DNA sequence: TTGTTAATACCCCAAAAGTGGTATTGTTGA
DNA sequence: TCAACAATACCACTTTTGGGGTATTAACAA
């Protein structure tokens, strides 16, 4: 029997997981906590074979929670659970030594497989995220230099774009040549690896470059 | 016994819900579908007392799904289920006549209460969102100019744009002519009174047409 | 000192966006 | 039944983007 502790702020989800596993699955959710802060204390009292860790939690997220227990010298195979396929999260989870990564739209069968593999310290990645992961690790440099690599001037131009200005308007606004604006735009799009200004604005908002009203 | 259909793209969550309810709760999750598009067909075959509807779904969200079945003259008490407390979503759900609104971090007890109330066509709102809702309906009514005039198809095209697709890609994606996409784009920009796709995307995100990752 | 980067500016050109029309079909609501 | 609207599609046209270069200057760091 694999003993699992689930860390998830969505109580309903955790409750559901508890109910889902029957003895014949060889898996039992023994404990549930909804806040990562409580995990170290719990682990001093009970033993677990696998941690089923939600990544997206408000106070302390799954990655920070792993960090927390690892600092205390505790190492339990951990399966990260998420709704999003954010590359940043996958990366963070891997860096902290997560054994596997599975999406909340997986099937029960897949989850069982993931938990079993995790308990054996094997790696499991949900099929749906595979391509993304591999793409990421192939093209590592570019993705990372992205936002941080933008200069202040470039961010300024992004904000102008989001305000509906075209290159000519931006040029006259900033007292520079339209050629310069176009050069900046090109560099920005190259750095962020987008091909349309629509995608650029979306990314910029996601990354907090643009403040929404 | 209250018969419930759950519509949620997160299969694991739905599976969990199914397992969670025992006969003594007086609630049974009879069916689960992960895509709102399939709901009308399902409702022709089976009867349900309550719909437990996830709001955040990729292809067609919970609100659009309600709209879909209502257009077919079907009216089933619906409990909206969400992780976020987005005001836009609460509002959309209310406008479409949702009976209740509950967060995924509710407890099982709360969910049972919510389902029971919903089945009686009473309203249920999760305590955590109450303040927000009231603030909203006290506060404002003015800001959504233009948005409500957008058709579903138009919103779909906006989301494609935000994903970095150009007109040609969108056309091939949606199996329509590039001319049609350009017509939609023109109509959208006219309705929202913007002149560049950059400004369009910013506005669309501000107004909640696009969900950020 | 030398190397790197940010900001500036210009060239060319194909592709896409944006702007002005018109029009057909199907659905829906008054 | 009829008007309104959504979704579809096409034409013609101008402007803007996006992508390929290259280059100068100032500032800053190794």
mmCIF file of C-alpha atoms in Angstrom, chain A residues 4-7 30-48 51 69 72 74 76:
data_model
loop_
_atom_site.group_PDB
_atom_site.id
_atom_site.type_symbol
_atom_site.label_atom_id
_atom_site.label_comp_id
_atom_site.label_asym_id
_atom_site.label_seq_id
_atom_site.Cartn_x
_atom_site.Cartn_y
_atom_site.Cartn_z
ATOM 1 C CA UNK A 4 0.049 9.459 0.101
ATOM 2 C CA UNK A 5 -0.231 12.892 1.644
ATOM 3 C CA UNK A 6 -2.065 15.410 -0.480
ATOM 4 C CA UNK A 7 -1.279 19.112 -0.219
ATOM 5 C CA UNK A 30 -3.765 9.152 4.424
ATOM 6 C CA UNK A 31 -3.683 12.859 5.110
ATOM 7 C CA UNK A 32 -4.705 16.105 3.552
ATOM 8 C CA UNK A 33 -3.469 19.583 4.354
ATOM 9 C CA UNK A 34 -4.414 22.710 2.513
ATOM 10 C CA UNK A 35 -1.420 24.809 3.365
ATOM 11 C CA UNK A 36 2.214 23.996 2.722
ATOM 12 C CA UNK A 37 3.291 25.620 5.962
ATOM 13 C CA UNK A 38 1.752 22.743 7.874
ATOM 14 C CA UNK A 39 3.676 20.076 6.015
ATOM 15 C CA UNK A 40 6.926 19.959 8.043
ATOM 16 C CA UNK A 41 4.991 19.497 11.268
ATOM 17 C CA UNK A 42 2.871 16.765 9.760
ATOM 18 C CA UNK A 43 5.886 14.919 8.423
ATOM 19 C CA UNK A 44 7.361 14.770 11.889
ATOM 20 C CA UNK A 45 4.383 12.796 13.028
ATOM 21 C CA UNK A 46 3.438 10.603 10.111
ATOM 22 C CA UNK A 47 5.216 8.735 7.378
ATOM 23 C CA UNK A 48 4.317 8.972 3.708
ATOM 24 C CA UNK A 51 3.519 13.658 -1.646
ATOM 25 C CA UNK A 69 10.809 20.422 3.659
ATOM 26 C CA UNK A 72 14.787 20.254 6.889
ATOM 27 C CA UNK A 74 13.249 15.523 4.412
ATOM 28 C CA UNK A 76 9.902 12.214 -0.093
#
